[in-house]
Short mmCIF file of C-alpha atoms in Angstrom, two decimals:
data_model
loop_
_atom_site.label_atom_id
_atom_site.label_comp_id
_atom_site.label_asym_id
_atom_site.label_seq_id
_atom_site.Cartn_x
_atom_site.Cartn_y
_atom_site.Cartn_z
CA MET A 1 0.00 0.00 0.00
CA SER A 2 1.55 3.26 -1.11
CA THR A 3 1.39 6.53 0.72
CA ILE A 4 1.49 9.98 -0.71
CA THR A 5 3.61 12.54 1.10
CA THR A 6 3.32 16.25 0.65
CA ASP A 7 5.82 18.98 1.50
CA LYS A 8 4.06 21.14 4.04
CA ARG A 9 6.98 23.48 4.61
CA ALA A 10 5.90 27.06 4.17
CA ARG A 11 7.34 28.77 1.16
CA PRO A 12 8.20 32.43 1.38
CA LEU A 13 5.63 34.63 -0.32
CA LEU A 14 8.32 37.03 -1.51
CA SER A 15 11.91 36.47 -2.60
CA ASP A 16 14.77 38.49 -1.12
CA ALA A 17 14.98 40.54 -4.32
CA GLN A 18 11.27 41.36 -4.16
CA LYS A 19 11.48 42.33 -0.47
CA ASP A 20 14.48 44.51 -1.22
CA LEU A 21 12.56 46.20 -4.05
CA ILE A 22 9.57 46.84 -1.79
CA GLN A 23 11.81 48.36 0.90
CA LYS A 24 13.51 50.56 -1.68
CA PHE A 25 10.18 51.83 -3.04
CA ALA A 26 9.00 52.47 0.52
CA ALA A 27 12.09 54.61 1.14
CA LEU A 28 11.58 56.38 -2.19
CA GLY A 29 7.96 57.04 -1.27
CA SER A 30 9.07 58.56 2.03
CA LEU A 31 11.54 60.75 0.16
CA LEU A 32 8.88 62.02 -2.26
CA ALA A 33 6.48 62.66 0.64
CA LEU A 34 9.12 64.80 2.38
CA VAL A 35 9.74 66.76 -0.82
CA VAL A 36 6.00 67.47 -1.23
CA VAL A 37 5.57 68.53 2.41
CA PHE A 38 8.59 70.83 2.52
CA ALA A 39 7.83 72.30 -0.92
CA ALA A 40 4.37 73.23 0.37
CA THR A 41 5.71 74.80 3.57
CA SER A 42 8.62 76.74 2.05
CA GLN A 43 8.71 78.59 -1.27
CA ALA A 44 12.52 78.51 -1.38
CA PHE A 45 12.72 74.73 -1.11
CA PHE A 46 12.78 74.18 -4.89
CA SER A 47 15.33 76.93 -5.61
CA VAL A 48 18.58 76.00 -7.38
CA GLY A 49 20.64 77.26 -4.45
CA ASN A 50 18.77 75.12 -1.94
CA GLY A 51 19.04 72.11 -4.21
CA MET A 52 22.82 72.48 -4.29
CA THR A 53 22.85 72.95 -0.51
CA ILE A 54 20.96 69.69 -0.03
CA ALA A 55 23.28 67.88 -2.45
CA LEU A 56 26.35 69.08 -0.55
CA GLN A 57 24.84 68.12 2.80
CA VAL A 58 23.95 64.68 1.49
CA THR A 59 27.46 64.08 0.12
CA SER A 60 29.02 63.36 3.51
CA ILE A 61 26.18 61.07 4.60
CA ALA A 62 26.20 59.22 1.28
CA LEU A 63 29.97 58.65 1.11
CA LEU A 64 30.07 57.33 4.66
CA GLY A 65 26.87 55.35 4.03
CA ILE A 66 28.33 53.62 0.96
CA GLY A 67 31.23 52.23 2.99
CA MET A 68 28.93 51.45 5.91
CA THR A 69 26.59 49.52 3.62
CA CYS A 70 29.36 47.19 2.49
CA VAL A 71 30.42 46.58 6.11
CA ILE A 72 26.86 45.92 7.28
CA ILE A 73 26.20 43.52 4.39
CA THR A 74 29.02 41.34 5.76
CA GLY A 75 27.32 41.37 9.15
CA GLY A 76 29.57 44.00 10.74
CA ILE A 77 29.34 47.63 11.80
CA ASP A 78 31.75 50.58 11.74
CA LEU A 79 31.31 53.12 14.53
CA SER A 80 34.63 54.83 13.86
CA VAL A 81 33.89 56.65 10.58
CA GLY A 82 33.14 60.03 12.22
CA SER A 83 36.41 60.04 14.16
CA VAL A 84 38.41 58.67 11.22
CA LEU A 85 36.92 61.47 9.13
CA ALA A 86 38.29 64.06 11.58
CA LEU A 87 41.72 62.42 11.81
CA ALA A 88 42.09 62.18 8.03
CA GLY A 89 41.14 65.84 7.57
CA VAL A 90 43.57 66.92 10.27
CA VAL A 91 46.40 64.89 8.74
CA ALA A 92 45.71 66.39 5.29
CA ALA A 93 45.70 69.93 6.72
CA LEU A 94 48.89 69.43 8.74
CA ALA A 95 50.61 67.89 5.72
CA VAL A 96 49.86 71.04 3.72
CA LYS A 97 50.53 73.66 6.40
CA GLU A 98 53.18 72.19 8.68
CA TRP A 99 54.96 69.76 6.37
CA ALA A 100 54.78 71.97 3.25
CA MET A 101 53.33 69.25 1.02
CA PRO A 102 51.33 70.06 -2.13
CA VAL A 103 47.56 69.95 -1.60
CA PRO A 104 47.00 66.76 -3.71
CA VAL A 105 49.73 64.95 -1.76
CA GLY A 106 48.29 66.12 1.55
CA MET A 107 44.79 65.00 0.56
CA THR A 108 46.15 61.62 -0.55
CA LEU A 109 47.90 61.23 2.80
CA GLY A 110 44.61 61.98 4.56
CA ILE A 111 42.76 59.35 2.51
CA LEU A 112 45.52 56.80 3.20
CA THR A 113 45.18 57.56 6.90
CA GLY A 114 41.50 56.64 6.67
CA ALA A 115 42.38 53.44 4.78
CA ALA A 116 44.94 52.53 7.47
CA CYS A 117 42.33 53.00 10.22
CA GLY A 118 39.94 50.80 8.25
CA ALA A 119 42.63 48.14 7.86
CA ILE A 120 43.23 48.16 11.62
CA ASN A 121 39.50 47.75 12.19
CA GLY A 122 39.38 44.85 9.76
CA LEU A 123 42.42 43.10 11.26
CA THR A 124 41.03 43.54 14.76
CA VAL A 125 37.78 41.90 13.68
CA THR A 126 39.28 39.11 11.57
CA LYS A 127 42.53 38.28 13.41
CA LEU A 128 41.78 39.20 17.02
CA LYS A 129 38.16 38.02 16.63
CA LEU A 130 36.76 41.02 18.49
CA PRO A 131 33.09 41.91 17.89
CA PRO A 132 32.86 44.65 15.23
CA PHE A 133 30.96 46.90 17.65
CA ILE A 134 33.81 46.81 20.20
CA ALA A 135 36.64 46.93 17.66
CA THR A 136 35.31 50.00 15.87
CA LEU A 137 34.24 51.66 19.12
CA GLY A 138 37.86 51.46 20.23
CA MET A 139 39.03 52.96 16.93
CA MET A 140 36.45 55.72 17.31
CA MET A 141 38.06 56.78 20.58
CA VAL A 142 41.65 56.31 19.40
CA ALA A 143 41.22 58.25 16.13
CA ARG A 144 39.46 61.14 17.87
CA GLY A 145 42.16 61.24 20.53
CA VAL A 146 44.96 61.27 17.96
CA ALA A 147 43.25 64.09 16.02
CA LEU A 148 42.95 66.18 19.18
CA GLN A 149 46.53 65.37 20.21
CA LEU A 150 47.99 66.35 16.82
CA THR A 151 46.24 69.72 16.84
CA GLY A 152 46.23 70.46 20.56
CA ALA A 153 42.42 70.48 20.26
CA ARG A 154 42.67 73.61 18.08
CA ALA A 155 41.54 74.14 14.50
CA VAL A 156 44.18 74.17 11.75
CA SER A 157 43.61 77.29 9.68
CA GLY A 158 45.47 79.39 7.10
CA LEU A 159 45.50 76.57 4.54
CA GLY A 160 45.14 78.75 1.43
CA GLU A 161 42.60 78.87 -1.38
CA SER A 162 43.98 75.81 -3.16
CA PHE A 163 43.07 73.65 -0.17
CA GLY A 164 39.44 74.68 -0.55
CA GLU A 165 39.20 73.84 -4.25
CA LEU A 166 38.01 70.25 -3.76
CA GLY A 167 35.20 71.16 -1.38
CA ASN A 168 34.12 74.47 -2.92
CA GLY A 169 34.86 74.08 -6.63
CA ALA A 170 32.19 73.26 -9.19
CA LEU A 171 31.94 72.12 -12.79
CA MET A 172 30.14 74.32 -15.35
CA ARG A 173 29.74 77.25 -12.97
CA ILE A 174 28.43 80.31 -14.86
CA VAL A 175 29.37 83.74 -13.53
CA SER A 176 28.41 87.05 -15.14
CA ILE A 177 29.41 90.60 -14.34
CA GLY A 178 26.49 92.76 -13.25
CA ASP A 179 25.91 96.44 -13.97
CA ASP A 180 27.49 97.29 -10.62
CA GLY A 181 30.72 95.59 -11.69
CA PHE A 182 30.39 92.72 -9.23
CA PRO A 183 30.19 89.06 -10.31
CA ASN A 184 26.79 87.38 -10.21
CA VAL A 185 26.49 83.60 -10.15
CA THR A 186 24.02 82.69 -12.90
CA PHE A 187 24.37 78.93 -12.34
CA PRO A 188 26.31 77.56 -9.34
CA GLY A 189 27.51 74.54 -11.31
CA ILE A 190 27.82 70.94 -10.15
CA PRO A 191 29.97 70.84 -6.99
CA TYR A 192 33.00 68.57 -7.09
CA PRO A 193 31.88 66.69 -3.92
CA VAL A 194 28.57 65.82 -5.61
CA MET A 195 30.40 64.51 -8.67
CA LEU A 196 32.65 62.42 -6.42
CA MET A 197 29.60 61.03 -4.64
CA ILE A 198 27.93 59.99 -7.91
CA VAL A 199 31.06 58.36 -9.35
CA ILE A 200 31.84 56.42 -6.17
CA ALA A 201 28.22 55.32 -5.72
CA VAL A 202 28.09 53.95 -9.27
CA ALA A 203 31.49 52.24 -8.93
CA VAL A 204 30.66 50.52 -5.64
CA ALA A 205 27.19 49.53 -6.87
CA ILE A 206 28.76 47.85 -9.91
CA MET A 207 31.32 46.16 -7.66
CA LEU A 208 28.61 44.72 -5.42
CA ARG A 209 26.32 43.54 -8.20
CA ARG A 210 28.63 42.66 -11.09
CA THR A 211 31.87 41.30 -9.61
CA VAL A 212 33.01 38.18 -7.80
CA ARG A 213 34.10 40.26 -4.81
CA GLY A 214 30.62 41.72 -4.53
CA ARG A 215 29.00 38.28 -4.56
CA HIS A 216 31.45 37.17 -1.89
CA ILE A 217 30.49 40.16 0.30
CA TYR A 218 26.83 39.12 0.16
CA ALA A 219 27.76 35.48 0.76
CA VAL A 220 29.76 36.30 3.89
CA GLY A 221 26.87 38.31 5.30
CA SER A 222 24.29 35.65 4.50
CA ASN A 223 26.23 32.74 6.00
CA ALA A 224 29.93 33.12 6.75
CA GLU A 225 30.49 29.40 7.43
CA ALA A 226 28.79 28.33 4.20
CA ALA A 227 30.83 30.93 2.31
CA ARG A 228 34.04 29.58 3.86
CA LEU A 229 33.16 26.00 2.92
CA SER A 230 32.49 27.24 -0.63
CA GLY A 231 36.05 28.53 -0.89
CA VAL A 232 35.49 32.19 -0.04
CA ASP A 233 38.29 33.84 1.93
CA VAL A 234 35.97 35.28 4.59
CA ALA A 235 38.71 37.16 6.45
CA ARG A 236 40.01 38.88 3.32
CA VAL A 237 36.52 39.84 2.13
CA THR A 238 35.62 41.24 5.57
CA LEU A 239 38.91 43.13 5.78
CA SER A 240 38.33 44.71 2.36
CA THR A 241 34.97 46.16 3.42
CA TYR A 242 36.50 47.84 6.48
CA VAL A 243 39.33 49.24 4.35
CA LEU A 244 36.74 50.63 1.92
CA SER A 245 34.77 52.19 4.78
CA GLY A 246 37.92 53.78 6.22
CA THR A 247 39.03 55.04 2.81
CA LEU A 248 35.68 56.71 2.16
CA ALA A 249 35.74 58.19 5.67
CA GLY A 250 39.18 59.64 4.88
CA LEU A 251 37.91 61.06 1.60
CA THR A 252 34.88 62.56 3.35
CA GLY A 253 37.17 64.17 5.92
CA CYS A 254 39.28 65.79 3.21
CA VAL A 255 36.17 67.06 1.40
CA LEU A 256 34.65 68.50 4.58
CA MET A 257 37.85 70.21 5.71
CA SER A 258 38.29 71.56 2.19
CA ARG A 259 34.79 73.06 2.29
CA LEU A 260 35.64 74.78 5.57
CA VAL A 261 39.23 75.57 4.49
CA THR A 262 39.96 74.70 8.12
CA ALA A 263 40.65 71.37 9.80
CA GLN A 264 38.47 70.80 12.85
CA PRO A 265 39.52 67.89 15.11
CA ASN A 266 35.98 67.81 16.55
CA GLU A 267 34.34 67.44 13.11
CA GLY A 268 32.30 64.33 12.33
CA VAL A 269 30.72 63.74 15.74
CA MET A 270 27.71 61.39 15.39
CA TYR A 271 28.22 61.08 11.63
CA GLU A 272 28.42 57.32 12.01
CA LEU A 273 24.78 57.26 13.09
CA ASP A 274 23.74 59.18 9.97
CA ALA A 275 25.63 56.66 7.84
CA ILE A 276 24.00 53.70 9.57
CA ALA A 277 20.57 55.33 9.33
CA ALA A 278 21.00 56.04 5.59
CA ALA A 279 21.90 52.39 4.97
CA VAL A 280 19.02 50.99 7.06
CA ILE A 281 16.43 53.41 5.64
CA GLY A 282 17.52 52.27 2.18
CA GLY A 283 16.88 48.61 2.99
CA THR A 284 20.23 47.33 4.28
CA SER A 285 19.61 44.70 6.95
CA LEU A 286 21.58 44.92 10.19
CA MET A 287 21.57 41.11 10.19
CA GLY A 288 23.78 41.14 7.08
CA GLY A 289 23.45 39.73 3.57
CA VAL A 290 20.99 42.35 2.29
CA GLY A 291 21.57 45.88 1.00
CA THR A 292 22.10 48.05 -2.06
CA ILE A 293 23.96 51.28 -2.78
CA SER A 294 20.95 52.77 -4.56
CA GLY A 295 18.88 52.21 -1.43
CA THR A 296 21.54 53.86 0.71
CA MET A 297 21.58 56.88 -1.60
CA ILE A 298 17.81 57.21 -1.16
CA GLY A 299 18.28 56.94 2.61
CA ALA A 300 20.95 59.63 2.58
CA PHE A 301 18.64 62.00 0.69
CA VAL A 302 15.82 61.24 3.14
CA ILE A 303 18.04 62.38 6.03
CA GLY A 304 19.45 65.36 4.11
CA ILE A 305 16.06 66.64 2.94
CA LEU A 306 14.56 66.07 6.38
CA ARG A 307 17.28 68.19 7.99
CA ASN A 308 17.08 70.87 5.31
CA GLY A 309 13.31 71.11 5.42
CA LEU A 310 13.23 71.30 9.22
CA ASN A 311 15.85 74.06 9.14
CA MET A 312 13.87 76.06 6.58
CA ASN A 313 10.76 75.75 8.75
CA GLY A 314 12.57 77.05 11.82
CA VAL A 315 12.63 73.80 13.78
CA SER A 316 15.30 73.91 16.49
CA ALA A 317 18.39 71.72 16.30
CA PHE A 318 17.32 69.90 19.47
CA THR A 319 13.94 68.99 18.01
CA GLN A 320 15.65 67.84 14.82
CA GLN A 321 17.76 65.41 16.84
CA ILE A 322 14.61 63.99 18.41
CA ILE A 323 12.88 63.57 15.04
CA ILE A 324 15.87 61.96 13.32
CA GLY A 325 16.41 59.71 16.35
CA LEU A 326 12.81 58.52 16.09
CA VAL A 327 13.30 57.90 12.36
CA ILE A 328 16.35 55.73 13.12
CA LEU A 329 14.46 53.77 15.78
CA GLY A 330 11.51 53.27 13.44
CA THR A 331 13.60 52.02 10.52
CA VAL A 332 15.58 49.59 12.69
CA TRP A 333 12.32 48.28 14.18
CA ILE A 334 10.91 47.71 10.69
CA ASP A 335 14.15 45.93 9.73
CA GLN A 336 13.81 43.62 12.73
CA LEU A 337 10.18 42.84 11.85
CA ARG A 338 11.21 42.04 8.29
CA ASN A 339 13.90 39.62 9.47
CA ARG A 340 11.56 37.82 11.88
CA ARG A 341 9.04 37.23 9.12
#
């Protein structure tokens, strides 16, 4: 007598790709809703100048968020990016002012400083087997302390106009001379930091989706042991994501200090939370294995537009912190619900 067996295991209603797409559209819907609300409450919101302001504000969040996304996909976290940002900017400024290096060399040294900090984070996680939270928390304190020690807790100023070219320059800027003889900016141009952000976002997105290294990053985050048994060098892949995060933090530090034409050792405080929030809002799972650069870019613009719109409507900085904190809590809660289901 034969028996018929049936597979009663529940099948997921949605694939990971479909869930990721839904999360991304949800974030995009939130972004569009913010634009509509702030456009209705402020007439200057859609001006060219304000658009460029938002783009510049988003640049720092996006660059840090891109590196953070790669780290989180592997199942890690990087709390040190804000402090590494400050240290890299300080090193670049001191290289130009105190060590008489050309600006490009000084900026390169600052970016390499960020990469070195990222490498230390990665080695601490992979070789010493420390939890990423603790390893990067230690680097956060060390990098900030070194930045303050190098500068004596004072700003490094007097860097010259060439130092500010990266942060304040723009492509296709149109300037005309008015009847009063003074220059008038007809079109502010595309800021160099925004161009950097776009190029890096596209490059890292292609790396994640179209290369073997990108597939390995997702594999490590999904199941590190299975990835190891499949021949993936888990330690090297993990290390590379922390180096990328540190490098982008160093680049962000150089861009920020260039915009200010002054190196501030206290710059970048709490920036790591913005980067994490941008990644999570865009659909990156804190459990690892899920995330996209396009989603992180949407998340960065959500935070940037939220801050800009609140500023234009006269909301105090303290209230803004409360609102953005609630947004972070809400997005992480939604991420946890998604993982449980």
